[in-house]
């Protein structure tokens, strides 16, 4: 099986996160209410890389703009002053664009700009002779790619009820498949008074405790029969804590059977009171080059690791938020 990377001061605030107060002690908060109070703080996160490719098909240099590369995940506000948590692998394509991405964009540009002319000179229409077209494409890439230049323009943004906001990566730890990676990223967006989530003590959770994963699974936001409301309305899946494991870097991760999908990465896993037990880091894939997700075996970074990660930053973990109040 392959693994993949995917306090309070006022009574009003205590009520907002389900903590007992004199006014609420007689009315325990329901799971439904807890989740409704949590979801405003959960947002879609996108790493986007646009590019400008300069190439020469034989008639002089031209510039091509291939389709934007974009990957999405989930984040959540940890401090009302615009601080968010997500996974390192969610923002990685924009934070440190991989070499393969530049090569992929270059190949797309060359194929788009140069291949139609080559096929025309051969007296072919696209699709007429796939074998001849593939051979022509390989020769074209061998000839044009060495002199092709790619200018990547990465950015990270989040989609909230306030609209699309540019985000800055303030602290980053790479995915688990890299040495010492903890797969965490701290983002900052402009503005204040955002809804926030509070952290549970992940050291106190036990096998069998209920857990709810909140996020923006790609199968929902890209569903052909749904409208774009999926980009601001998160989905909730439910399960329980099913184990405690260690990743390949010997860091503790929490196993859960709550369903998850690509796009859920970075999303909070909360308890029945809406407190963050941790955030989803990777799911499990069936063997094979395009293995499907094996549900029931998903893994969460404990909230204790989040606390350690933001310790040397301006983030305040007091849960204070005028929105919550």
Coordinates of C-alpha atoms in Angstrom, one line a residue:
X1 CA 0.0 0.0 0.0
X2 CA 1.3 3.4 -1.0
X3 CA 0.9 6.4 1.3
X4 CA 0.3 9.9 -0.1
X5 CA 0.5 13.2 0.8
X6 CA -3.6 14.6 0.1
X7 CA -7.6 30.1 26.7
X8 CA -10.9 31.7 26.0
X9 CA -11.6 34.8 28.0
X10 CA -15.3 35.7 27.6
X11 CA -18.3 33.5 28.1
X12 CA -19.5 34.3 24.5
X13 CA -16.3 32.8 23.1
X14 CA -16.5 29.8 25.4
X15 CA -20.0 29.1 24.0
X16 CA -18.7 29.5 20.5
X17 CA -16.4 26.5 20.9
X18 CA -18.7 24.5 23.0
X19 CA -17.0 24.9 26.4
X20 CA -19.3 24.9 29.4
X21 CA -20.2 28.2 30.8
X22 CA -22.8 29.1 33.5
X23 CA -25.3 30.0 30.7
X24 CA -24.6 26.9 28.6
X25 CA -23.9 24.2 31.2
X26 CA -27.5 23.0 31.1
X27 CA -27.6 22.8 27.3
X28 CA -24.8 20.6 26.0
X29 CA -23.8 21.6 22.5
X30 CA -24.9 19.2 19.8
X31 CA -22.5 17.8 17.1
X32 CA -24.5 19.6 14.5
X33 CA -24.1 22.9 16.2
X34 CA -20.5 22.4 16.9
X35 CA -19.8 21.7 13.2
X36 CA -21.9 24.7 12.1
X37 CA -19.7 26.9 14.3
X38 CA -16.5 25.3 12.9
X39 CA -17.1 25.5 9.2
X40 CA -16.8 29.3 8.7
X41 CA -13.1 29.0 9.7
X42 CA -12.3 26.4 7.1
X43 CA -11.3 27.6 3.6
X44 CA -10.2 26.3 0.2
X45 CA -6.4 26.8 -0.4
X46 CA -5.0 26.9 -3.9
X47 CA -1.4 26.8 -5.2
X48 CA -1.3 28.3 -8.6
X49 CA 1.6 28.5 -11.1
X50 CA 1.2 30.4 -14.3
X51 CA 4.0 30.6 -16.8
X52 CA 5.3 32.4 -19.9
X53 CA 7.2 30.2 -22.3
X54 CA 9.5 31.7 -24.9
X55 CA 10.3 29.3 -27.8
X56 CA 11.2 29.2 -31.5
X57 CA 9.3 26.9 -33.9
X58 CA 11.6 27.9 -36.7
X59 CA 10.2 31.3 -37.6
X60 CA 11.6 33.3 -34.7
X61 CA 11.0 33.6 -31.0
X62 CA 7.4 33.7 -29.8
X63 CA 5.8 33.7 -26.3
X64 CA 3.1 31.2 -25.2
X65 CA 1.1 31.1 -22.0
X66 CA 0.1 27.5 -21.2
X67 CA -2.9 26.7 -19.0
X68 CA -2.3 27.6 -15.4
X69 CA -1.2 24.7 -13.1
X70 CA -3.3 24.6 -10.0
X71 CA -3.7 22.3 -7.0
X72 CA -6.1 22.7 -4.2
X73 CA -6.4 21.7 -0.6
X74 CA -7.9 22.9 2.6
X75 CA -6.8 25.4 5.4
X76 CA -8.3 26.9 8.6
X77 CA -7.8 30.0 10.6
X78 CA -5.8 29.6 13.8
X79 CA -5.6 33.3 14.7
X80 CA -8.2 36.0 13.9
X81 CA -5.5 38.2 12.3
X82 CA -5.4 36.2 9.1
X83 CA -3.2 33.3 10.1
X84 CA -4.1 29.9 8.6
X85 CA -2.8 26.4 8.8
X86 CA -2.6 23.9 6.0
X87 CA -0.2 21.2 4.7
X88 CA 3.2 21.8 3.3
X89 CA 2.4 19.7 0.2
X90 CA -0.7 21.8 -0.6
X91 CA 1.4 25.0 -1.1
X92 CA 4.6 23.3 -2.3
X93 CA 4.0 23.7 -6.0
X94 CA 4.0 27.5 -5.5
X95 CA 6.4 27.7 -2.6
X96 CA 9.2 25.7 -4.3
X97 CA 8.0 24.9 -7.9
X98 CA 9.4 21.5 -8.9
X99 CA 11.6 21.0 -11.9
X100 CA 9.1 18.8 -13.6
X101 CA 6.6 21.6 -13.6
X102 CA 8.7 23.9 -15.7
X103 CA 9.4 21.0 -18.1
X104 CA 5.8 20.1 -18.3
X105 CA 4.8 23.7 -19.2
X106 CA 7.5 23.9 -21.8
X107 CA 6.3 20.7 -23.5
X108 CA 2.7 21.9 -23.5
X109 CA 3.8 25.2 -25.1
X110 CA 5.9 23.6 -27.7
X111 CA 3.2 21.1 -28.6
X112 CA 0.5 23.8 -28.8
X113 CA 2.6 26.3 -30.8
X114 CA 4.6 24.1 -33.1
X115 CA 2.9 20.8 -33.7
X116 CA 0.0 22.0 -35.8
X117 CA 2.4 23.5 -38.4
X118 CA 4.5 20.4 -38.5
X119 CA 1.4 18.2 -39.1
X120 CA 0.2 20.6 -41.8
X121 CA 3.5 20.3 -43.7
X122 CA 3.1 16.5 -43.5
X123 CA -0.4 16.8 -44.9
X124 CA -2.0 15.5 -41.8
X125 CA -4.8 16.6 -39.6
X126 CA -4.6 15.9 -35.8
X127 CA -5.8 12.4 -35.2
X128 CA -5.3 11.2 -38.7
X129 CA -2.3 9.0 -37.9
X130 CA -1.5 8.8 -34.2
X131 CA 1.7 7.0 -34.7
X132 CA 3.1 9.6 -37.2
X133 CA 1.8 12.4 -35.0
X134 CA 3.6 10.9 -31.9
X135 CA 6.8 10.6 -33.8
X136 CA 6.6 14.1 -35.1
X137 CA 5.9 15.4 -31.6
X138 CA 9.0 13.6 -30.2
X139 CA 11.3 15.0 -32.9
X140 CA 9.8 18.5 -32.3
X141 CA 10.5 18.3 -28.6
X142 CA 14.0 17.1 -29.2
X143 CA 14.6 20.1 -31.5
X144 CA 12.8 22.9 -29.7
X145 CA 12.9 22.2 -26.0
X146 CA 16.7 22.8 -25.5
X147 CA 16.3 26.5 -26.4
X148 CA 12.9 27.0 -24.7
X149 CA 12.8 29.3 -21.7
X150 CA 10.1 29.1 -19.0
X151 CA 9.2 31.9 -16.6
X152 CA 7.1 30.6 -13.7
X153 CA 4.9 32.9 -11.7
X154 CA 3.7 31.1 -8.5
X155 CA 1.1 32.3 -6.0
X156 CA -1.1 31.0 -3.2
X157 CA -4.6 32.1 -2.5
X158 CA -7.5 31.1 -0.3
X159 CA -11.2 31.3 -1.1
X160 CA -13.3 32.6 1.8
X161 CA -16.8 34.0 2.2
X162 CA -15.1 37.4 1.7
X163 CA -13.8 36.3 -1.7
X164 CA -10.5 35.2 -3.0
X165 CA -7.5 36.4 -0.9
X166 CA -3.8 36.4 -1.7
X167 CA -1.9 34.4 0.9
X168 CA 1.8 34.5 1.9
X169 CA 3.6 31.4 3.1
X170 CA 5.1 32.5 6.4
X171 CA 6.5 29.2 7.6
X172 CA 6.9 25.9 5.8
X173 CA 7.8 22.3 6.4
X174 CA 8.0 19.9 3.4
X175 CA 5.9 16.8 2.9
X176 CA 6.7 13.6 4.8
X177 CA 8.4 12.0 1.9
X178 CA 11.2 14.5 2.3
X179 CA 13.8 14.3 5.1
X180 CA 12.5 15.8 8.4
X181 CA 9.3 16.9 6.6
X182 CA 6.3 17.6 8.9
X183 CA 4.0 18.7 6.1
X184 CA 2.8 21.9 7.7
X185 CA 2.5 25.4 6.3
X186 CA 1.5 28.7 8.1
X187 CA -0.2 31.2 5.8
X188 CA -1.1 34.9 6.3
X189 CA -3.9 36.8 4.5
X190 CA -4.8 40.4 4.8
X191 CA -7.5 41.5 7.3
X192 CA -8.7 40.8 10.8
X193 CA -11.6 39.4 12.7
X194 CA -11.6 36.0 11.0
X195 CA -13.4 33.0 12.6
X196 CA -10.9 30.7 14.3
X197 CA -10.7 27.1 15.5
X198 CA -9.2 26.1 18.9
X199 CA -6.9 23.2 19.5
X200 CA -7.8 20.1 21.5
X201 CA -5.1 18.3 23.4
X202 CA -4.2 15.6 20.9
X203 CA -2.3 13.7 23.6
X204 CA -5.6 13.0 25.4
X205 CA -7.5 11.5 22.5
X206 CA -8.1 7.7 22.4
X207 CA -8.9 5.0 19.9
X208 CA -12.6 5.1 19.3
X209 CA -13.1 8.8 19.9
X210 CA -15.3 10.4 17.2
X211 CA -13.6 12.7 14.7
X212 CA -14.9 14.8 11.8
X213 CA -12.8 15.9 8.8
X214 CA -13.8 19.2 7.2
X215 CA -12.5 20.3 3.9
X216 CA -12.9 20.7 0.1
X217 CA -12.5 17.4 -1.6
X218 CA -11.8 17.7 -5.3
X219 CA -14.5 15.2 -6.2
X220 CA -17.0 17.7 -4.9
X221 CA -15.6 21.1 -6.1
X222 CA -15.0 19.7 -9.6
X223 CA -18.2 17.6 -9.8
X224 CA -19.8 18.1 -13.2
X225 CA -23.3 18.2 -11.7
X226 CA -22.6 20.7 -9.0
X227 CA -22.2 24.5 -9.2
X228 CA -19.3 26.6 -7.8
X229 CA -20.8 26.9 -4.3
X230 CA -18.6 23.9 -3.5
X231 CA -15.6 26.3 -3.4
X232 CA -16.9 28.1 -0.3
X233 CA -19.2 25.4 1.3
X234 CA -17.0 22.8 2.9
X235 CA -17.9 19.1 3.3
X236 CA -17.8 17.1 6.5
X237 CA -17.0 13.4 6.8
X238 CA -17.3 11.4 10.0
X239 CA -15.4 8.6 11.6
X240 CA -13.3 7.7 14.6
X241 CA -9.7 7.6 15.7
X242 CA -8.5 4.1 14.8
X243 CA -4.8 4.1 15.7
X244 CA -1.6 6.0 16.5
X245 CA 1.3 5.5 14.1
X246 CA 4.6 7.1 13.2
X247 CA 5.5 8.4 9.8
X248 CA 8.8 7.6 8.0
X249 CA 10.4 10.6 9.8
X250 CA 9.3 9.1 13.2
X251 CA 6.7 11.7 13.8
X252 CA 3.4 10.7 15.4
X253 CA 0.3 10.6 13.2
X254 CA -3.2 9.8 14.1
X255 CA -5.0 7.2 12.0
X256 CA -8.7 7.6 11.3
X257 CA -11.4 5.9 9.3
X258 CA -13.1 9.2 8.5
X259 CA -13.3 9.3 4.6
X260 CA -11.1 11.8 2.8
X261 CA -10.0 12.6 -0.8
X262 CA -7.5 14.8 -2.6
X263 CA -8.4 18.4 -1.7
X264 CA -9.1 17.4 1.9
X265 CA -5.4 17.8 2.6
X266 CA -4.7 20.3 5.4
X267 CA -8.3 20.2 6.6
X268 CA -9.0 20.1 10.3
X269 CA -10.1 16.9 12.1
X270 CA -12.3 18.1 14.9
X271 CA -13.9 16.4 17.9
X272 CA -17.6 16.5 18.8
X273 CA -17.1 19.9 20.4
X274 CA -15.5 21.4 17.3
X275 CA -11.9 21.5 18.7
X276 CA -9.1 20.6 16.3
X277 CA -7.5 17.2 17.1
X278 CA -5.2 17.6 14.1
X279 CA -5.1 18.2 10.3
X280 CA -5.2 15.7 7.5
X281 CA -1.8 15.0 6.0
X282 CA -2.0 11.9 3.7
X283 CA -4.4 9.2 2.6
X284 CA -3.7 5.6 1.5
X285 CA -3.6 4.5 -2.2
X286 CA -4.0 1.0 -3.7
X287 CA -0.9 -0.4 -5.4
X288 CA -0.2 0.6 -9.0
X289 CA 0.7 3.8 -11.0
X290 CA -2.8 5.3 -10.6
X291 CA -4.0 3.6 -7.5
X292 CA -7.3 4.7 -6.1
X293 CA -7.8 5.9 -2.6
X294 CA -8.3 3.2 0.0
X295 CA -10.8 4.7 2.4
X296 CA -10.6 4.0 6.1
X297 CA -6.9 4.4 6.4
X298 CA -6.2 8.2 6.5
X299 CA -3.7 10.0 8.7
X300 CA -3.8 13.2 10.7
X301 CA -1.0 15.4 12.1
X302 CA -1.7 15.9 15.8
X303 CA -2.7 19.3 17.1
X304 CA 0.4 19.2 19.5
X305 CA 2.6 19.3 16.4
X306 CA 0.7 22.4 15.2
X307 CA 1.3 24.1 18.6
X308 CA 5.1 23.4 18.3
X309 CA 5.1 24.6 14.7
X310 CA 3.7 28.1 15.4
X311 CA 5.6 28.5 18.7
X312 CA 8.2 30.9 17.3
X313 CA 5.6 33.0 15.2
X314 CA 3.3 35.9 16.0
X315 CA 0.3 33.4 16.1
X316 CA -1.7 33.5 19.3
X317 CA -3.5 30.3 20.3
X318 CA -5.9 32.0 22.7
X319 CA -8.9 31.4 20.4
X320 CA -9.9 35.0 20.7
X321 CA -12.0 36.2 17.7
X322 CA -14.6 38.9 17.4
X323 CA -16.3 36.7 14.7
X324 CA -16.6 33.9 17.2
X325 CA -18.1 36.1 19.8

